[in-house]
N, CA, C and O atoms as a DFTB+ gen file, in Angstrom:
792 C
 N C O
     1  1     -33.254      -6.106      81.170
     2  2     -32.304      -5.006      81.143
     3  2     -31.878      -4.686      79.720
     4  3     -31.855      -3.528      79.302
     5  1     -31.525      -5.790      78.952
     6  2     -31.120      -5.612      77.556
     7  2     -32.280      -5.038      76.762
     8  3     -32.094      -4.178      75.901
     9  1     -33.487      -5.526      77.063
    10  2     -34.683      -5.046      76.366
    11  2     -34.876      -3.563      76.625
    12  3     -35.225      -2.809      75.717
    13  1     -34.650      -3.148      77.856
    14  2     -34.797      -1.745      78.236
    15  2     -33.792      -0.866      77.470
    16  3     -34.141       0.202      76.968
    17  1     -32.515      -1.348      77.389
    18  2     -31.476      -0.600      76.647
    19  2     -31.840      -0.514      75.168
    20  3     -31.725       0.537      74.537
    21  1     -32.283      -1.657      74.635
    22  2     -32.651      -1.719      73.221
    23  2     -33.810      -0.780      72.934
    24  3     -33.828      -0.087      71.917
    25  1     -34.782      -0.766      73.850
    26  2     -35.942       0.121      73.706
    27  2     -35.516       1.589      73.713
    28  3     -35.960       2.382      72.882
    29  1     -34.627       1.943      74.687
    30  2     -34.121       3.324      74.779
    31  2     -33.377       3.719      73.510
    32  3     -33.557       4.825      73.000
    33  1     -32.530       2.804      72.992
    34  2     -31.760       3.074      71.764
    35  2     -32.690       3.298      70.587
    36  3     -32.478       4.195      69.771
    37  1     -33.728       2.466      70.510
    38  2     -34.695       2.576      69.413
    39  2     -35.427       3.917      69.476
    40  3     -35.612       4.594      68.464
    41  1     -35.841       4.282      70.699
    42  2     -36.546       5.565      70.899
    43  2     -35.637       6.723      70.531
    44  3     -36.060       7.652      69.843
    45  1     -34.371       6.674      70.992
    46  2     -33.397       7.730      70.706
    47  2     -33.172       7.860      69.196
    48  3     -33.152       8.962      68.649
    49  1     -33.005       6.713      68.539
    50  2     -32.802       6.719      67.086
    51  2     -34.011       7.331      66.381
    52  3     -33.865       8.101      65.432
    53  1     -35.207       6.976      66.858
    54  2     -36.442       7.503      66.258
    55  2     -36.528       9.016      66.434
    56  3     -36.922       9.738      65.518
    57  1     -36.149       9.492      67.644
    58  2     -36.177      10.943      67.925
    59  2     -35.196      11.676      67.019
    60  3     -35.534      12.706      66.436
    61  1     -33.969      11.140      66.899
    62  2     -32.944      11.762      66.038
    63  2     -33.415      11.775      64.588
    64  3     -33.299      12.789      63.900
    65  1     -33.951      10.637      64.124
    66  2     -34.426      10.561      62.737
    67  2     -35.540      11.575      62.485
    68  3     -35.553      12.258      61.460
    69  1     -36.480      11.663      63.440
    70  2     -37.600      12.605      63.307
    71  2     -37.088      14.042      63.246
    72  3     -37.557      14.844      62.439
    73  1     -36.113      14.361      64.114
    74  2     -35.547      15.719      64.136
    75  2     -34.865      16.038      62.818
    76  3     -35.057      17.118      62.258
    77  1     -34.060      15.091      62.317
    78  2     -33.332      15.318      61.060
    79  2     -34.305      15.465      59.905
    80  3     -34.185      16.388      59.099
    81  1     -35.286      14.542      59.821
    82  2     -36.229      14.620      58.703
    83  2     -37.095      15.871      58.814
    84  3     -37.462      16.476      57.807
    85  1     -37.426      16.259      60.080
    86  2     -38.198      17.499      60.280
    87  2     -37.415      18.712      59.803
    88  3     -37.970      19.593      59.145
    89  1     -36.121      18.762      60.134
    90  2     -35.242      19.866      59.716
    91  2     -35.131      19.898      58.199
    92  3     -35.226      20.960      57.584
    93  1     -34.928      18.718      57.593
    94  2     -34.799      18.632      56.134
    95  2     -36.099      19.073      55.458
    96  3     -36.081      19.759      54.436
    97  1     -37.228      18.664      56.049
    98  2     -38.529      19.027      55.497
    99  2     -38.740      20.549      55.561
   100  3     -39.229      21.160      54.611
   101  1     -38.360      21.145      56.704
   102  2     -38.501      22.594      56.876
   103  2     -37.635      23.335      55.851
   104  3     -38.053      24.340      55.275
   105  1     -36.413      22.812      55.636
   106  2     -35.494      23.421      54.662
   107  2     -36.089      23.339      53.254
   108  3     -36.023      24.295      52.482
   109  1     -36.679      22.165      52.930
   110  2     -37.290      21.977      51.613
   111  2     -38.501      22.883      51.436
   112  3     -38.732      23.418      50.351
   113  1     -39.285      23.056      52.522
   114  2     -40.466      23.918      52.445
   115  2     -40.057      25.369      52.191
   116  3     -40.702      26.078      51.418
   117  1     -38.969      25.807      52.853
   118  2     -38.466      27.175      52.649
   119  2     -38.023      27.344      51.208
   120  3     -38.300      28.363      50.575
   121  1     -37.312      26.306      50.682
   122  2     -36.817      26.345      49.300
   123  2     -38.006      26.396      48.329
   124  3     -38.004      27.166      47.368
   125  1     -39.025      25.558      48.600
   126  2     -40.230      25.533      47.765
   127  2     -40.918      26.892      47.766
   128  3     -41.363      27.374      46.725
   129  1     -41.002      27.516      48.970
   130  2     -41.659      28.813      49.098
   131  2     -40.953      29.845      48.219
   132  3     -41.593      30.630      47.519
   133  1     -39.591      29.825      48.274
   134  2     -38.826      30.795      47.474
   135  2     -39.019      30.516      45.982
   136  3     -39.039      31.441      45.171
   137  1     -39.163      29.219      45.620
   138  2     -39.354      28.873      44.212
   139  2     -40.747      29.293      43.740
   140  3     -40.924      29.649      42.575
   141  1     -41.740      29.253      44.640
   142  2     -43.110      29.591      44.274
   143  2     -43.357      31.097      44.271
   144  3     -44.339      31.560      43.690
   145  1     -42.474      31.869      44.917
   146  2     -42.663      33.314      44.985
   147  2     -42.601      33.915      43.585
   148  3     -41.845      33.458      42.727
   149  1     -43.408      34.943      43.376
   150  2     -43.375      35.640      42.089
   151  2     -42.240      36.643      42.127
   152  3     -42.359      37.715      42.722
   153  1     -41.146      36.287      41.491
   154  2     -39.968      37.145      41.512
   155  2     -39.908      38.005      40.258
   156  3     -40.540      37.710      39.244
   157  1     -39.131      39.074      40.357
   158  2     -38.878      39.962      39.222
   159  2     -37.368      40.013      39.050
   160  3     -36.634      40.117      40.033
   161  1     -36.898      39.943      37.808
   162  2     -35.453      40.020      37.552
   163  2     -35.028      41.484      37.498
   164  3     -35.573      42.274      36.727
   165  1     -34.045      41.834      38.330
   166  2     -33.483      43.183      38.327
   167  2     -31.967      43.039      38.412
   168  3     -31.451      42.409      39.335
   169  1     -31.265      43.617      37.462
   170  2     -29.805      43.556      37.484
   171  2     -29.261      42.142      37.473
   172  3     -28.248      41.850      38.107
   173  1     -29.947      41.260      36.741
   174  2     -29.482      39.881      36.597
   175  2     -29.767      38.991      37.798
   176  3     -29.272      37.865      37.857
   177  1     -30.555      39.471      38.756
   178  2     -30.872      38.664      39.941
   179  2     -32.367      38.666      40.212
   180  3     -33.072      39.634      39.924
   181  1     -32.833      37.549      40.776
   182  2     -34.245      37.466      41.154
   183  2     -34.471      38.258      42.433
   184  3     -33.692      38.160      43.381
   185  1     -35.539      39.041      42.451
   186  2     -35.902      39.804      43.643
   187  2     -37.064      39.075      44.318
   188  3     -38.134      38.908      43.734
   189  1     -36.832      38.646      45.557
   190  2     -37.827      37.843      46.282
   191  2     -38.725      38.702      47.171
   192  3     -38.225      39.499      47.964
   193  1     -40.048      38.547      47.048
   194  2     -40.980      39.294      47.903
   195  2     -40.834      38.978      49.387
   196  3     -41.313      39.743      50.224
   197  1     -40.178      37.862      49.733
   198  2     -40.004      37.503      51.145
   199  2     -38.774      38.175      51.757
   200  3     -38.537      38.072      52.961
   201  1     -37.989      38.870      50.913
   202  2     -36.796      39.576      51.408
   203  2     -37.096      41.059      51.526
   204  3     -38.055      41.561      50.940
   205  1     -36.251      41.767      52.303
   206  2     -36.474      43.204      52.426
   207  2     -35.749      43.974      51.321
   208  3     -35.011      43.388      50.528
   209  1     -35.963      45.268      51.278
   210  2     -35.423      46.128      50.223
   211  2     -33.906      45.985      50.090
   212  3     -33.395      45.855      48.978
   213  1     -33.192      46.006      51.198
   214  2     -31.730      45.915      51.169
   215  2     -31.277      44.525      50.743
   216  3     -30.369      44.393      49.921
   217  1     -31.906      43.479      51.299
   218  2     -31.522      42.100      50.948
   219  2     -31.647      41.853      49.451
   220  3     -30.835      41.128      48.876
   221  1     -32.647      42.442      48.814
   222  2     -32.798      42.289      47.367
   223  2     -31.846      43.196      46.598
   224  3     -31.207      42.758      45.642
   225  1     -31.748      44.458      47.009
   226  2     -30.936      45.439      46.267
   227  2     -29.471      45.031      46.154
   228  3     -28.837      45.273      45.126
   229  1     -28.928      44.411      47.205
   230  2     -27.512      44.030      47.167
   231  2     -27.213      42.979      46.091
   232  3     -26.060      42.813      45.694
   233  1     -28.239      42.272      45.619
   234  2     -28.041      41.252      44.591
   235  2     -28.151      41.790      43.166
   236  3     -27.806      41.092      42.213
   237  1     -28.629      43.026      43.014
   238  2     -28.795      43.596      41.678
   239  2     -27.497      44.235      41.194
   240  3     -26.968      45.148      41.828
   241  1     -26.991      43.745      40.065
   242  2     -25.760      44.304      39.474
   243  2     -25.983      45.730      38.996
   244  3     -25.026      46.483      38.820
   245  1     -27.245      46.108      38.782
   246  2     -27.570      47.459      38.298
   247  2     -27.691      48.483      39.422
   248  3     -27.887      49.669      39.160
   249  1     -27.575      48.032      40.678
   250  2     -27.789      48.943      41.803
   251  2     -26.632      48.981      42.801
   252  3     -26.828      49.304      43.972
   253  1     -25.432      48.654      42.336
   254  2     -24.267      48.665      43.233
   255  2     -23.958      50.082      43.728
   256  3     -23.549      50.262      44.875
   257  1     -24.152      51.084      42.869
   258  2     -23.897      52.475      43.271
   259  2     -24.909      52.911      44.323
   260  3     -24.548      53.549      45.312
   261  1     -26.176      52.566      44.108
   262  2     -27.225      52.913      45.073
   263  2     -26.947      52.259      46.425
   264  3     -27.070      52.904      47.466
   265  1     -26.571      50.977      46.411
   266  2     -26.285      50.262      47.651
   267  2     -25.102      50.918      48.375
   268  3     -25.130      51.081      49.595
   269  1     -24.068      51.291      47.623
   270  2     -22.908      51.978      48.220
   271  2     -23.332      53.301      48.853
   272  3     -22.854      53.661      49.929
   273  1     -24.229      54.023      48.183
   274  2     -24.726      55.306      48.698
   275  2     -25.546      55.103      49.972
   276  3     -25.415      55.864      50.931
   277  1     -26.391      54.075      49.975
   278  2     -27.232      53.773      51.147
   279  2     -26.351      53.434      52.352
   280  3     -26.633      53.845      53.478
   281  1     -25.280      52.677      52.096
   282  2     -24.337      52.330      53.181
   283  2     -23.631      53.578      53.692
   284  3     -23.514      53.775      54.902
   285  1     -23.157      54.428      52.771
   286  2     -22.450      55.656      53.154
   287  2     -23.356      56.604      53.936
   288  3     -22.888      57.362      54.785
   289  1     -24.654      56.557      53.644
   290  2     -25.624      57.447      54.306
   291  2     -26.195      56.850      55.596
   292  3     -27.041      57.461      56.248
   293  1     -25.725      55.648      55.957
   294  2     -26.232      54.959      57.161
   295  2     -27.733      54.732      57.111
   296  3     -28.425      54.925      58.110
   297  1     -28.245      54.319      55.944
   298  2     -29.689      54.086      55.803
   299  2     -30.049      52.606      55.669
   300  3     -31.209      52.258      55.447
   301  1     -29.033      51.729      55.808
   302  2     -29.280      50.283      55.655
   303  2     -30.324      49.805      56.667
   304  3     -31.268      49.101      56.308
   305  1     -30.148      50.189      57.924
   306  2     -31.069      49.754      58.984
   307  2     -32.489      50.253      58.722
   308  3     -33.460      49.516      58.895
   309  1     -32.594      51.512      58.304
   310  2     -33.914      52.103      58.032
   311  2     -34.634      51.329      56.934
   312  3     -35.801      50.970      57.089
   313  1     -33.938      51.069      55.822
   314  2     -34.570      50.395      54.678
   315  2     -34.710      48.885      54.872
   316  3     -35.315      48.198      54.049
   317  1     -34.140      48.375      55.976
   318  2     -34.321      46.958      56.327
   319  2     -35.460      46.800      57.330
   320  3     -35.887      45.682      57.620
   321  1     -35.952      47.923      57.861
   322  2     -37.006      47.882      58.878
   323  2     -38.365      47.554      58.252
   324  3     -38.486      47.406      57.036
   325  1     -39.371      47.447      59.102
   326  2     -40.712      47.024      58.665
   327  2     -41.319      47.890      57.567
   328  3     -42.002      47.375      56.681
   329  1     -41.077      49.204      57.616
   330  2     -41.679      50.074      56.612
   331  2     -43.186      50.151      56.778
   332  3     -43.658      50.338      57.900
   333  1     -43.960      50.014      55.709
   334  2     -43.496      49.767      54.335
   335  2     -43.019      51.048      53.638
   336  3     -43.417      52.161      53.982
   337  1     -42.147      50.837      52.642
   338  2     -41.603      51.931      51.848
   339  2     -41.801      51.663      50.363
   340  3     -41.834      50.516      49.918
   341  1     -41.929      52.739      49.614
   342  2     -41.881      52.663      48.155
   343  2     -40.588      53.368      47.770
   344  3     -40.385      54.539      48.090
   345  1     -39.712      52.636      47.074
   346  2     -38.413      53.201      46.698
   347  2     -38.326      53.323      45.176
   348  3     -38.510      52.350      44.444
   349  1     -38.038      54.550      44.719
   350  2     -37.745      54.773      43.307
   351  2     -36.226      54.643      43.211
   352  3     -35.488      55.558      43.578
   353  1     -35.770      53.490      42.711
   354  2     -34.362      53.112      42.790
   355  2     -33.588      53.404      41.508
   356  3     -33.780      52.724      40.500
   357  1     -32.704      54.424      41.537
   358  2     -31.898      54.732      40.352
   359  2     -30.845      53.651      40.107
   360  3     -30.263      53.105      41.044
   361  1     -30.619      53.359      38.839
   362  2     -29.620      52.365      38.454
   363  2     -28.221      52.997      38.465
   364  3     -28.064      54.203      38.656
   365  1     -27.217      52.148      38.254
   366  2     -25.833      52.646      38.138
   367  2     -25.741      53.647      36.990
   368  3     -25.063      54.670      37.095
   369  1     -26.439      53.336      35.884
   370  2     -26.424      54.228      34.713
   371  2     -27.040      55.583      35.053
   372  3     -26.622      56.612      34.521
   373  1     -28.029      55.581      35.936
   374  2     -28.667      56.840      36.360
   375  2     -27.659      57.695      37.137
   376  3     -27.569      58.903      36.920
   377  1     -26.901      57.063      38.043
   378  2     -25.882      57.791      38.802
   379  2     -24.767      58.296      37.881
   380  3     -24.181      59.352      38.117
   381  1     -24.486      57.517      36.823
   382  2     -23.430      57.898      35.881
   383  2     -23.790      59.162      35.093
   384  3     -22.906      59.827      34.551
   385  1     -25.090      59.498      35.027
   386  2     -25.540      60.712      34.333
   387  2     -25.224      61.988      35.122
   388  3     -25.196      63.083      34.560
   389  1     -24.986      61.833      36.431
   390  2     -24.680      63.009      37.263
   391  2     -23.349      63.619      36.822
   392  3     -22.492      62.907      36.298
   393  1     -23.163      64.931      37.026
   394  2     -21.879      65.541      36.650
   395  2     -20.709      64.788      37.292
   396  3     -20.812      64.293      38.414
   397  1     -19.611      64.714      36.566
   398  2     -18.429      63.966      37.019
   399  2     -17.996      64.397      38.429
   400  3     -17.893      65.586      38.732
   401  1     -17.749      63.398      39.275
   402  2     -17.275      63.664      40.636
   403  2     -18.378      63.878      41.654
   404  3     -18.106      63.943      42.853
   405  1     -19.646      63.991      41.191
   406  2     -20.764      64.240      42.116
   407  2     -20.908      63.117      43.137
   408  3     -20.987      63.368      44.339
   409  1     -20.942      61.878      42.651
   410  2     -21.150      60.739      43.555
   411  2     -20.003      60.633      44.558
   412  3     -20.227      60.432      45.752
   413  1     -18.772      60.772      44.061
   414  2     -17.592      60.679      44.925
   415  2     -17.633      61.731      46.037
   416  3     -17.217      61.476      47.167
   417  1     -18.142      62.916      45.693
   418  2     -18.264      64.003      46.677
   419  2     -19.360      63.686      47.691
   420  3     -19.193      63.912      48.889
   421  1     -20.489      63.156      47.197
   422  2     -21.629      62.868      48.076
   423  2     -21.345      61.807      49.129
   424  3     -21.860      61.884      50.245
   425  1     -20.522      60.809      48.778
   426  2     -20.287      59.706      49.726
   427  2     -19.206      60.031      50.768
   428  3     -18.889      59.190      51.609
   429  1     -18.644      61.237      50.717
   430  2     -17.669      61.640      51.735
   431  2     -18.403      61.828      53.065
   432  3     -19.521      62.343      53.084
   433  1     -17.786      61.416      54.177
   434  2     -18.451      61.515      55.489
   435  2     -19.012      62.899      55.799
   436  3     -20.073      63.009      56.413
   437  1     -18.319      63.949      55.387
   438  2     -18.792      65.309      55.695
   439  2     -20.058      65.684      54.931
   440  3     -20.710      66.674      55.264
   441  1     -20.417      64.893      53.896
   442  2     -21.617      65.190      53.100
   443  2     -22.760      64.210      53.379
   444  3     -23.704      64.107      52.595
   445  1     -22.666      63.490      54.506
   446  2     -23.666      62.455      54.830
   447  2     -25.088      63.014      54.866
   448  3     -26.002      62.398      54.318
   449  1     -25.287      64.160      55.496
   450  2     -26.632      64.747      55.611
   451  2     -27.224      65.048      54.233
   452  3     -28.409      64.817      53.992
   453  1     -26.382      65.569      53.332
   454  2     -26.846      65.876      51.968
   455  2     -27.221      64.584      51.234
   456  3     -28.244      64.517      50.552
   457  1     -26.374      63.560      51.387
   458  2     -26.628      62.265      50.745
   459  2     -27.911      61.644      51.291
   460  3     -28.707      61.094      50.530
   461  1     -28.114      61.728      52.600
   462  2     -29.351      61.200      53.199
   463  2     -30.570      61.915      52.621
   464  3     -31.593      61.292      52.338
   465  1     -30.446      63.227      52.451
   466  2     -31.543      64.017      51.878
   467  2     -31.891      63.581      50.472
   468  3     -33.065      63.482      50.114
   469  1     -30.853      63.317      49.664
   470  2     -31.071      62.881      48.271
   471  2     -31.689      61.484      48.238
   472  3     -32.643      61.241      47.498
   473  1     -31.149      60.575      49.035
   474  2     -31.658      59.195      49.017
   475  2     -33.081      59.099      49.556
   476  3     -33.908      58.389      48.983
   477  1     -33.381      59.809      50.657
   478  2     -34.743      59.744      51.206
   479  2     -35.745      60.485      50.313
   480  3     -36.956      60.326      50.465
   481  1     -35.228      61.296      49.381
   482  2     -36.084      61.955      48.384
   483  2     -36.626      60.925      47.389
   484  3     -37.604      61.184      46.687
   485  1     -35.981      59.753      47.334
   486  2     -36.411      58.657      46.455
   487  2     -37.337      57.676      47.166
   488  3     -37.750      56.672      46.586
   489  1     -37.663      57.972      48.433
   490  2     -38.458      57.040      49.246
   491  2     -39.773      57.689      49.669
   492  3     -39.811      58.837      50.112
   493  1     -40.843      56.920      49.517
   494  2     -42.183      57.375      49.909
   495  2     -42.703      56.407      50.972
   496  3     -42.529      55.195      50.845
   497  1     -43.334      56.932      52.011
   498  2     -43.910      56.076      53.061
   499  2     -45.102      55.318      52.487
   500  3     -45.911      55.885      51.752
   501  1     -45.206      54.051      52.821
   502  2     -46.310      53.218      52.335
   503  2     -45.890      52.387      51.137
   504  3     -44.831      52.608      50.551
   505  1     -46.733      51.430      50.782
   506  2     -46.457      50.564      49.635
   507  2     -47.352      50.995      48.475
   508  3     -48.551      50.718      48.459
   509  1     -46.745      51.677      47.509
   510  2     -47.471      52.196      46.355
   511  2     -47.074      51.407      45.116
   512  3     -46.044      51.685      44.503
   513  1     -47.895      50.419      44.745
   514  2     -47.585      49.673      43.526
   515  2     -47.993      50.499      42.306
   516  3     -48.579      51.574      42.441
   517  1     -47.680      49.993      41.128
   518  2     -47.942      50.744      39.888
   519  2     -49.413      51.125      39.752
   520  3     -49.734      52.228      39.310
   521  1     -50.307      50.208      40.134
   522  2     -51.743      50.471      40.028
   523  2     -52.131      51.672      40.902
   524  3     -52.890      52.543      40.474
   525  1     -51.597      51.705      42.137
   526  2     -51.899      52.804      43.063
   527  2     -51.353      54.130      42.542
   528  3     -52.006      55.165      42.668
   529  1     -50.157      54.098      41.956
   530  2     -49.545      55.315      41.394
   531  2     -50.380      55.811      40.210
   532  3     -50.623      57.010      40.076
   533  1     -50.815      54.886      39.355
   534  2     -51.649      55.250      38.203
   535  2     -52.979      55.854      38.653
   536  3     -53.476      56.793      38.031
   537  1     -53.553      55.324      39.723
   538  2     -54.810      55.879      40.257
   539  2     -54.603      57.305      40.771
   540  3     -55.460      58.169      40.585
   541  1     -53.456      57.543      41.419
   542  2     -53.127      58.894      41.897
   543  2     -53.005      59.871      40.723
   544  3     -53.489      61.001      40.784
   545  1     -52.346      59.411      39.653
   546  2     -52.172      60.242      38.457
   547  2     -53.536      60.576      37.852
   548  3     -53.791      61.714      37.457
   549  1     -54.407      59.566      37.788
   550  2     -55.756      59.746      37.241
   551  2     -56.549      60.750      38.091
   552  3     -57.205      61.644      37.556
   553  1     -56.482      60.593      39.427
   554  2     -57.179      61.502      40.346
   555  2     -56.673      62.931      40.206
   556  3     -57.437      63.884      40.357
   557  1     -55.398      63.075      39.919
   558  2     -54.791      64.405      39.810
   559  2     -54.861      64.984      38.405
   560  3     -54.141      65.930      38.084
   561  1     -55.738      64.412      37.553
   562  2     -55.893      64.859      36.160
   563  2     -54.582      64.839      35.379
   564  3     -54.245      65.786      34.669
   565  1     -53.854      63.732      35.530
   566  2     -52.627      63.550      34.739
   567  2     -51.340      63.774      35.507
   568  3     -50.261      63.481      34.993
   569  1     -51.428      64.288      36.726
   570  2     -50.217      64.503      37.535
   571  2     -50.528      64.217      38.994
   572  3     -51.602      64.559      39.491
   573  1     -49.576      63.585      39.679
   574  2     -49.758      63.300      41.101
   575  2     -48.555      63.792      41.878
   576  3     -47.440      63.314      41.669
   577  1     -48.772      64.739      42.767
   578  2     -47.701      65.233      43.643
   579  2     -47.598      64.284      44.830
   580  3     -48.579      64.044      45.534
   581  1     -46.399      63.749      45.044
   582  2     -46.198      62.752      46.100
   583  2     -45.130      63.255      47.071
   584  3     -44.026      63.624      46.672
   585  1     -45.491      63.258      48.362
   586  2     -44.545      63.658      49.418
   587  2     -43.555      62.530      49.665
   588  3     -43.947      61.368      49.775
   589  1     -42.277      62.869      49.753
   590  2     -41.254      61.864      50.020
   591  2     -40.870      61.881      51.504
   592  3     -41.242      62.793      52.242
   593  1     -40.136      60.880      51.918
   594  2     -39.690      60.767      53.301
   595  2     -38.810      61.966      53.687
   596  3     -38.776      62.360      54.852
   597  1     -38.101      62.542      52.708
   598  2     -37.222      63.686      52.985
   599  2     -38.011      64.970      53.248
   600  3     -37.464      65.955      53.745
   601  1     -39.310      64.946      52.906
   602  2     -40.141      66.144      53.071
   603  2     -40.353      66.880      51.762
   604  3     -41.157      67.809      51.684
   605  1     -39.630      66.462      50.737
   606  2     -39.783      67.071      49.413
   607  2     -40.950      66.473      48.648
   608  3     -41.657      65.600      49.151
   609  1     -41.142      66.952      47.426
   610  2     -42.243      66.461      46.589
   611  2     -41.715      65.999      45.236
   612  3     -40.881      66.662      44.619
   613  1     -42.214      64.853      44.788
   614  2     -41.947      64.379      43.427
   615  2     -43.289      64.328      42.717
   616  3     -44.334      64.221      43.359
   617  1     -43.261      64.403      41.402
   618  2     -44.510      64.388      40.632
   619  2     -44.515      63.209      39.667
   620  3     -43.607      63.056      38.850
   621  1     -45.547      62.379      39.774
   622  2     -45.701      61.227      38.881
   623  2     -46.663      61.607      37.754
   624  3     -47.681      62.257      37.988
   625  1     -46.330      61.196      36.542
   626  2     -47.181      61.470      35.389
   627  2     -46.966      60.389      34.340
   628  3     -46.043      59.579      34.433
   629  1     -47.837      60.398      33.348
   630  2     -47.849      59.345      32.333
   631  2     -47.511      59.905      30.959
   632  3     -48.022      60.950      30.557
   633  1     -46.637      59.189      30.240
   634  2     -46.329      59.540      28.852
   635  2     -46.457      58.253      28.060
   636  3     -45.708      57.301      28.280
   637  1     -47.422      58.226      27.127
   638  2     -47.822      56.989      26.464
   639  2     -48.234      56.015      27.563
   640  3     -49.201      56.278      28.278
   641  1     -47.524      54.893      27.716
   642  2     -47.898      53.971      28.804
   643  2     -46.830      53.942      29.896
   644  3     -46.891      53.125      30.815
   645  1     -45.861      54.834      29.785
   646  2     -44.771      54.855      30.763
   647  2     -45.029      55.870      31.874
   648  3     -45.545      56.963      31.642
   649  1     -44.648      55.465      33.103
   650  2     -44.762      56.373      34.246
   651  2     -43.430      57.111      34.391
   652  3     -42.358      56.507      34.347
   653  1     -43.525      58.422      34.562
   654  2     -42.347      59.263      34.790
   655  2     -42.472      59.917      36.152
   656  3     -43.572      60.168      36.645
   657  1     -41.317      60.186      36.748
   658  2     -41.259      60.890      38.030
   659  2     -40.403      62.135      37.801
   660  3     -39.271      62.037      37.327
   661  1     -40.945      63.302      38.138
   662  2     -40.207      64.554      37.970
   663  2     -39.844      65.105      39.340
   664  3     -40.668      65.128      40.255
   665  1     -38.586      65.551      39.467
   666  2     -38.158      66.117      40.752
   667  2     -38.463      67.611      40.814
   668  3     -39.033      68.166      39.875
   669  1     -38.088      68.263      41.909
   670  2     -38.398      69.682      42.125
   671  2     -37.578      70.611      41.232
   672  3     -37.829      71.815      41.184
   673  1     -36.594      70.044      40.522
   674  2     -35.768      70.849      39.611
   675  2     -36.180      70.678      38.147
   676  3     -35.580      71.262      37.245
   677  1     -37.236      69.850      37.931
   678  2     -37.715      69.647      36.564
   679  2     -37.070      68.482      35.832
   680  3     -37.367      68.255      34.659
   681  1     -36.182      67.728      36.506
   682  2     -35.574      66.540      35.881
   683  2     -36.555      65.382      35.967
   684  3     -37.219      65.191      36.986
   685  1     -36.639      64.606      34.881
   686  2     -37.589      63.483      34.873
   687  2     -36.886      62.144      34.745
   688  3     -35.898      62.000      34.025
   689  1     -37.426      61.162      35.468
   690  2     -36.928      59.786      35.426
   691  2     -38.061      58.883      34.976
   692  3     -39.204      59.043      35.405
   693  1     -37.737      57.933      34.108
   694  2     -38.749      56.979      33.662
   695  2     -38.671      55.727      34.533
   696  3     -37.582      55.260      34.867
   697  1     -39.832      55.191      34.895
   698  2     -39.870      53.916      35.619
   699  2     -39.636      52.815      34.585
   700  3     -40.457      52.604      33.692
   701  1     -38.507      52.117      34.718
   702  2     -38.148      51.082      33.733
   703  2     -38.606      49.690      34.167
   704  3     -38.915      48.844      33.327
   705  1     -38.649      49.455      35.486
   706  2     -39.185      48.191      36.024
   707  2     -40.063      48.558      37.219
   708  3     -39.593      49.154      38.188
   709  1     -41.337      48.197      37.139
   710  2     -42.272      48.523      38.228
   711  2     -42.582      47.286      39.062
   712  3     -42.325      46.156      38.648
   713  1     -43.135      47.526      40.235
   714  2     -43.664      46.455      41.093
   715  2     -42.668      45.359      41.466
   716  3     -42.961      44.172      41.321
   717  1     -41.493      45.760      41.947
   718  2     -40.538      44.787      42.469
   719  2     -40.873      44.688      43.963
   720  3     -40.389      45.471      44.780
   721  1     -41.711      43.707      44.293
   722  2     -42.238      43.601      45.655
   723  2     -41.217      43.071      46.648
   724  3     -40.440      42.164      46.349
   725  1     -41.241      43.659      47.834
   726  2     -40.402      43.257      48.960
   727  2     -41.340      43.029      50.135
   728  3     -42.490      43.466      50.096
   729  1     -40.873      42.354      51.178
   730  2     -41.802      42.182      52.300
   731  2     -42.017      43.490      53.048
   732  3     -43.007      43.628      53.767
   733  1     -41.102      44.464      52.894
   734  2     -41.299      45.748      53.579
   735  2     -41.537      46.895      52.595
   736  3     -41.210      48.049      52.875
   737  1     -42.108      46.560      51.448
   738  2     -42.449      47.613      50.492
   739  2     -42.339      47.184      49.044
   740  3     -42.505      46.013      48.704
   741  1     -42.056      48.166      48.199
   742  2     -41.954      47.912      46.759
   743  2     -40.890      48.828      46.152
   744  3     -40.707      49.966      46.585
   745  1     -40.204      48.309      45.152
   746  2     -39.199      49.100      44.428
   747  2     -39.699      49.324      43.009
   748  3     -40.234      48.415      42.374
   749  1     -39.517      50.553      42.518
   750  2     -39.725      50.865      41.104
   751  2     -38.370      51.362      40.601
   752  3     -37.842      52.351      41.109
   753  1     -37.814      50.684      39.612
   754  2     -36.494      51.055      39.089
   755  2     -36.646      52.262      38.167
   756  3     -37.537      52.298      37.319
   757  1     -35.757      53.261      38.342
   758  2     -35.807      54.466      37.496
   759  2     -34.458      54.712      36.834
   760  3     -33.420      54.241      37.299
   761  1     -34.499      55.471      35.724
   762  2     -33.286      55.662      34.917
   763  2     -32.547      56.985      35.150
   764  3     -31.583      57.287      34.446
   765  1     -32.993      57.771      36.131
   766  2     -32.370      59.072      36.423
   767  2     -32.438      59.321      37.926
   768  3     -33.417      58.959      38.579
   769  1     -31.393      59.941      38.471
   770  2     -31.384      60.293      39.899
   771  2     -32.249      61.532      40.098
   772  3     -32.117      62.520      39.376
   773  1     -33.135      61.464      41.088
   774  2     -33.994      62.604      41.416
   775  2     -33.281      63.495      42.434
   776  3     -32.673      62.999      43.383
   777  1     -33.358      64.801      42.232
   778  2     -32.669      65.721      43.149
   779  2     -33.634      66.738      43.754
   780  3     -34.366      67.419      43.035
   781  1     -33.626      66.832      45.083
   782  2     -34.501      67.803      45.737
   783  2     -33.993      69.215      45.506
   784  3     -32.830      69.412      45.153
   785  1     -34.861      70.197      45.703
   786  2     -34.431      71.600      45.595
   787  2     -33.415      71.859      46.693
   788  3     -33.650      71.547      47.860
   789  1     -32.268      72.440      46.302
   790  2     -31.236      72.677      47.327
   791  2     -31.475      74.007      48.024
   792  3     -30.714      74.382      48.916
């Protein structure tokens, strides 16, 4: 009887130990995976390819305005979905270039549709890394017209070795950080807000 109890206790202890060590091992493997991922620094934070666009963007100190706009436009769920999406992501400094009061006006609930139009103008369906964008520019003899999720068109072109994106109003944004990979797409950081034709 004592042997049976002792055997059961030993088995139980072994099962608990195996479960704990298995859990710890899984946690370490996840940590190792994140350490091995090729990350890109944006806004003082590492951007992990295993995270989605929103999960990474919220950590960038340079994209707090964009994140606030995405929340106000109810696009968090969309940009957290499978995608894939290519996002030309304006920095806080890019939003600061807009005429005074523009951002404050856009994030008002009554202007949600307009804000959604502007933000989705920065999004292209599919995952277009820098190499793919450069190939499009080459195919288009120096210019590539790209349809955005909003239905508008942006134009990618090259100046020296820098990629620029021009909106329908003739404003140009330079890609300052390319190929910030996410599991549901890619982000290219830009220095100017793109505006669709109103």
